[in-house]
Tab-separated table of C-alpha atoms in Angstrom:
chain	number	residue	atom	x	y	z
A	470	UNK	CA	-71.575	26.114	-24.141
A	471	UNK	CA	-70.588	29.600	-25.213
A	472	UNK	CA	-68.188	30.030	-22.462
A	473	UNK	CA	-66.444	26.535	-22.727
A	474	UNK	CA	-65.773	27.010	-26.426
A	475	UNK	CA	-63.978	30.891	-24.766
A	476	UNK	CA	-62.145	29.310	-22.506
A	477	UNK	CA	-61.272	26.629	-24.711
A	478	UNK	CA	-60.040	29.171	-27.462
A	479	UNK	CA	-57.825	31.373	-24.751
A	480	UNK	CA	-56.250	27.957	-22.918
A	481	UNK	CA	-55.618	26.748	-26.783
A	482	UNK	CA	-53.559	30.711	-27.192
A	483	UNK	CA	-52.456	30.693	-24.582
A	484	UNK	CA	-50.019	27.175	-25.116
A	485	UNK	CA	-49.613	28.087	-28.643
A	486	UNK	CA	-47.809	31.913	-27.431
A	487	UNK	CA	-45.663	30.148	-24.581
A	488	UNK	CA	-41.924	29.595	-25.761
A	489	UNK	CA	-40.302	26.751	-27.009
A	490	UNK	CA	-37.574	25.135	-24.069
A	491	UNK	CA	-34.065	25.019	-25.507
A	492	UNK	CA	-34.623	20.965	-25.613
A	493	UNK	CA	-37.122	21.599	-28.407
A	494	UNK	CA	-35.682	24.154	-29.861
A	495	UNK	CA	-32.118	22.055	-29.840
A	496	UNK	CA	-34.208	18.671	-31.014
A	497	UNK	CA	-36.018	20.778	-34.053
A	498	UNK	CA	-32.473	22.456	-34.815
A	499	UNK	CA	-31.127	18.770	-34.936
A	500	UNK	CA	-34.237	17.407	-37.065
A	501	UNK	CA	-33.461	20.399	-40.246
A	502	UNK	CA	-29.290	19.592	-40.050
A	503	UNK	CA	-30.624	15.894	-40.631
A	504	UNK	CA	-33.123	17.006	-43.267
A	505	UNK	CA	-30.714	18.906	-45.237
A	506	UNK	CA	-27.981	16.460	-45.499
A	507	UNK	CA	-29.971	13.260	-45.837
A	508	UNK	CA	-28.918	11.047	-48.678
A	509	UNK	CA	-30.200	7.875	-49.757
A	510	UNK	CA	-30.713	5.687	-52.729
A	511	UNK	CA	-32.122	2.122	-53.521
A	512	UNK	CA	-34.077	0.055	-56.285
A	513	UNK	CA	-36.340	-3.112	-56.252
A	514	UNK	CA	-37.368	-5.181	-59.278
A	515	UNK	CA	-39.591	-7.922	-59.397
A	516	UNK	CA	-40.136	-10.045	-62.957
A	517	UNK	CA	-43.126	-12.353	-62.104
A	518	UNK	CA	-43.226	-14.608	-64.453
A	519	UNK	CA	-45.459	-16.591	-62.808
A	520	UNK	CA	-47.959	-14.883	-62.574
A	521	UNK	CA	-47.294	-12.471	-65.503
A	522	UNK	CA	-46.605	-9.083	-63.392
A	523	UNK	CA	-43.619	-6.677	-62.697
A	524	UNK	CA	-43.094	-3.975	-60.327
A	525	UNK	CA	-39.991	-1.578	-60.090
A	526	UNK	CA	-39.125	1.358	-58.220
A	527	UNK	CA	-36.301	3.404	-57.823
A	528	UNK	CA	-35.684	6.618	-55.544
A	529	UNK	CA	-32.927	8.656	-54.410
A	530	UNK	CA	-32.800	11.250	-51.723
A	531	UNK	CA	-30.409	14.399	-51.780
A	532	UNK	CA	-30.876	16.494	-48.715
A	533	UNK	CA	-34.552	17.732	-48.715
A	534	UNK	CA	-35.211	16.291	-52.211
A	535	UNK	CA	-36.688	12.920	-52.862
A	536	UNK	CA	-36.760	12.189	-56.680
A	537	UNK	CA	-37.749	8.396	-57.987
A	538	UNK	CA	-40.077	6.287	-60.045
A	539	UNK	CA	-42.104	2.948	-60.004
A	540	UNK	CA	-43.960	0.865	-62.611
A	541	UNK	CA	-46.212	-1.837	-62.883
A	542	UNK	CA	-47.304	-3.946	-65.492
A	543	UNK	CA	-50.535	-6.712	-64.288
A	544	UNK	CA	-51.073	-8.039	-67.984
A	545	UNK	CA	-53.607	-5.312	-68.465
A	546	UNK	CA	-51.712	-2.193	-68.521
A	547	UNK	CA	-48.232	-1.496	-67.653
A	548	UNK	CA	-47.770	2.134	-66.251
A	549	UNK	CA	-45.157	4.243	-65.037
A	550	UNK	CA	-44.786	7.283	-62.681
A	551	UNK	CA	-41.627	9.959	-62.327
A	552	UNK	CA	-42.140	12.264	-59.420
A	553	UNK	CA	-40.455	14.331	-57.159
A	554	UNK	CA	-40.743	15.523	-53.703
A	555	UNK	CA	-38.985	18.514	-51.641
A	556	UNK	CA	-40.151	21.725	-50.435
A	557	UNK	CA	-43.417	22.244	-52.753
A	558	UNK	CA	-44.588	18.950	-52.133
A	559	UNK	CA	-45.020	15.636	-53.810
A	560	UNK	CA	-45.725	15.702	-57.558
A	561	UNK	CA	-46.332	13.849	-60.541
A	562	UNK	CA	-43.474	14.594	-63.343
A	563	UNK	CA	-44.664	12.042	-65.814
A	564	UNK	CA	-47.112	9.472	-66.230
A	565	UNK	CA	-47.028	6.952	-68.767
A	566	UNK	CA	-49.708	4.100	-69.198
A	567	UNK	CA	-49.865	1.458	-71.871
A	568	UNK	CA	-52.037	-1.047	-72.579
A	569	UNK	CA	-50.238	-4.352	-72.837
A	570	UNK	CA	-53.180	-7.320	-72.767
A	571	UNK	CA	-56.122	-8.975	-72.161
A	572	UNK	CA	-54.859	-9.707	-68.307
A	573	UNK	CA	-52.231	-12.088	-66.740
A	574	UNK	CA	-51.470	-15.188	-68.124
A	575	UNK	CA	-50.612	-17.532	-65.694
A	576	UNK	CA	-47.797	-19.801	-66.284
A	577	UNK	CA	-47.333	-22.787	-64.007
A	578	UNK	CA	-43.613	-23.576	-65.233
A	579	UNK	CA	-42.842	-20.067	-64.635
A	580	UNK	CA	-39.993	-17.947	-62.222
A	581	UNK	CA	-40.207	-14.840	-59.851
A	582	UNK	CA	-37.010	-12.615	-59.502
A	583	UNK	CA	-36.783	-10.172	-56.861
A	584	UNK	CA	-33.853	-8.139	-56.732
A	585	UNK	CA	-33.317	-4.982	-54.191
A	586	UNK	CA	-30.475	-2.871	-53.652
A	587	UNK	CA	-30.775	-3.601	-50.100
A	588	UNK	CA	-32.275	-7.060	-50.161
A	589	UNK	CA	-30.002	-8.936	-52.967
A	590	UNK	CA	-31.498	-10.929	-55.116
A	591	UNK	CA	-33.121	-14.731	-55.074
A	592	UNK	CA	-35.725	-16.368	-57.327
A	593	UNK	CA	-38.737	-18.220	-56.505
A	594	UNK	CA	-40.387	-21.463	-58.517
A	595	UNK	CA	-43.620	-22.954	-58.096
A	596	UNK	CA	-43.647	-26.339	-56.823
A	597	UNK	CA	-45.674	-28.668	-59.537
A	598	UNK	CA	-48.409	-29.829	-57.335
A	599	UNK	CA	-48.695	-26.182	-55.803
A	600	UNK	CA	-48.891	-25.133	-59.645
A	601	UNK	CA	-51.759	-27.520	-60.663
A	602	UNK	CA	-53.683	-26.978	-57.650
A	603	UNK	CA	-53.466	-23.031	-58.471
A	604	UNK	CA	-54.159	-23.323	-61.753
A	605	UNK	CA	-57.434	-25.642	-61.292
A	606	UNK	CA	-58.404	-23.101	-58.575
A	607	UNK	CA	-58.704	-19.985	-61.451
A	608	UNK	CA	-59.931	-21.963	-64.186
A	609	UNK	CA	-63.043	-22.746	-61.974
């Protein structure tokens, strides 16, 4: 066992020490000029007033650094989180939770609205026997 785990070690050296080709070293040359001038942004909302949640989120990308934010709100709490991401990692910038309720409230008569920066935006409504059958579903 002894020598397998040897051999194992100086094969596993020995690939690590051999040089990069000039097609890797050309792809991971290619891969940081991307990195550093990648720019993005977009946002997403949903009001569900249906079934008494919201989500949002909203990030933006400038070269190496991904800043953005998302919140939720189920009826019990609605939180928040700012964070940030580039070369030391992802973190947490703020936090923010607040208690809102006692949980959803459904509401059969109710709307969803999704809207995206890169999805437009449309609305959804329950259809009434959809909504009654749903409704006598989580009262039981």
């Amino acid at each position: 066992m002894f020598k397998f785990v040897l051999i194992a070690s100086l094969l596993a050296t020995v690939a690590l020490s051999a040089p990069i080709d000039q097609d890797e070293e050309d792809r991971l040359a290619l891969e940081r000029e991307q990195n550093e001038n990648a720019q993005y942004s977009f946002n997403s909302n949903i009001d569900d007033q249906i079934n008494d949640n919201q989500n949002t989120r909203t990030e933006e990308r400038d070269g190496s650094t991904v800043r953005g934010s998302y919140s939720y709100q189920d009826g019990f709490v609605k939180r928040t989180v700012h964070y940030i991401a580039d070369q030391n990692g992802y973190r947490v910038l703020k936090d923010e939770m607040e208690d809102i309720g006692d949980g959803p409230r459904f509401n059969p008569d109710g709307q969803a609205n999704v809207q995206g920066s890169l999805i437009g935006q449309y609305s959804i409504k329950l259809d009434k026997s959809d909504a009654d059958k749903h409704y006598k579903d989580i009262r039981a």
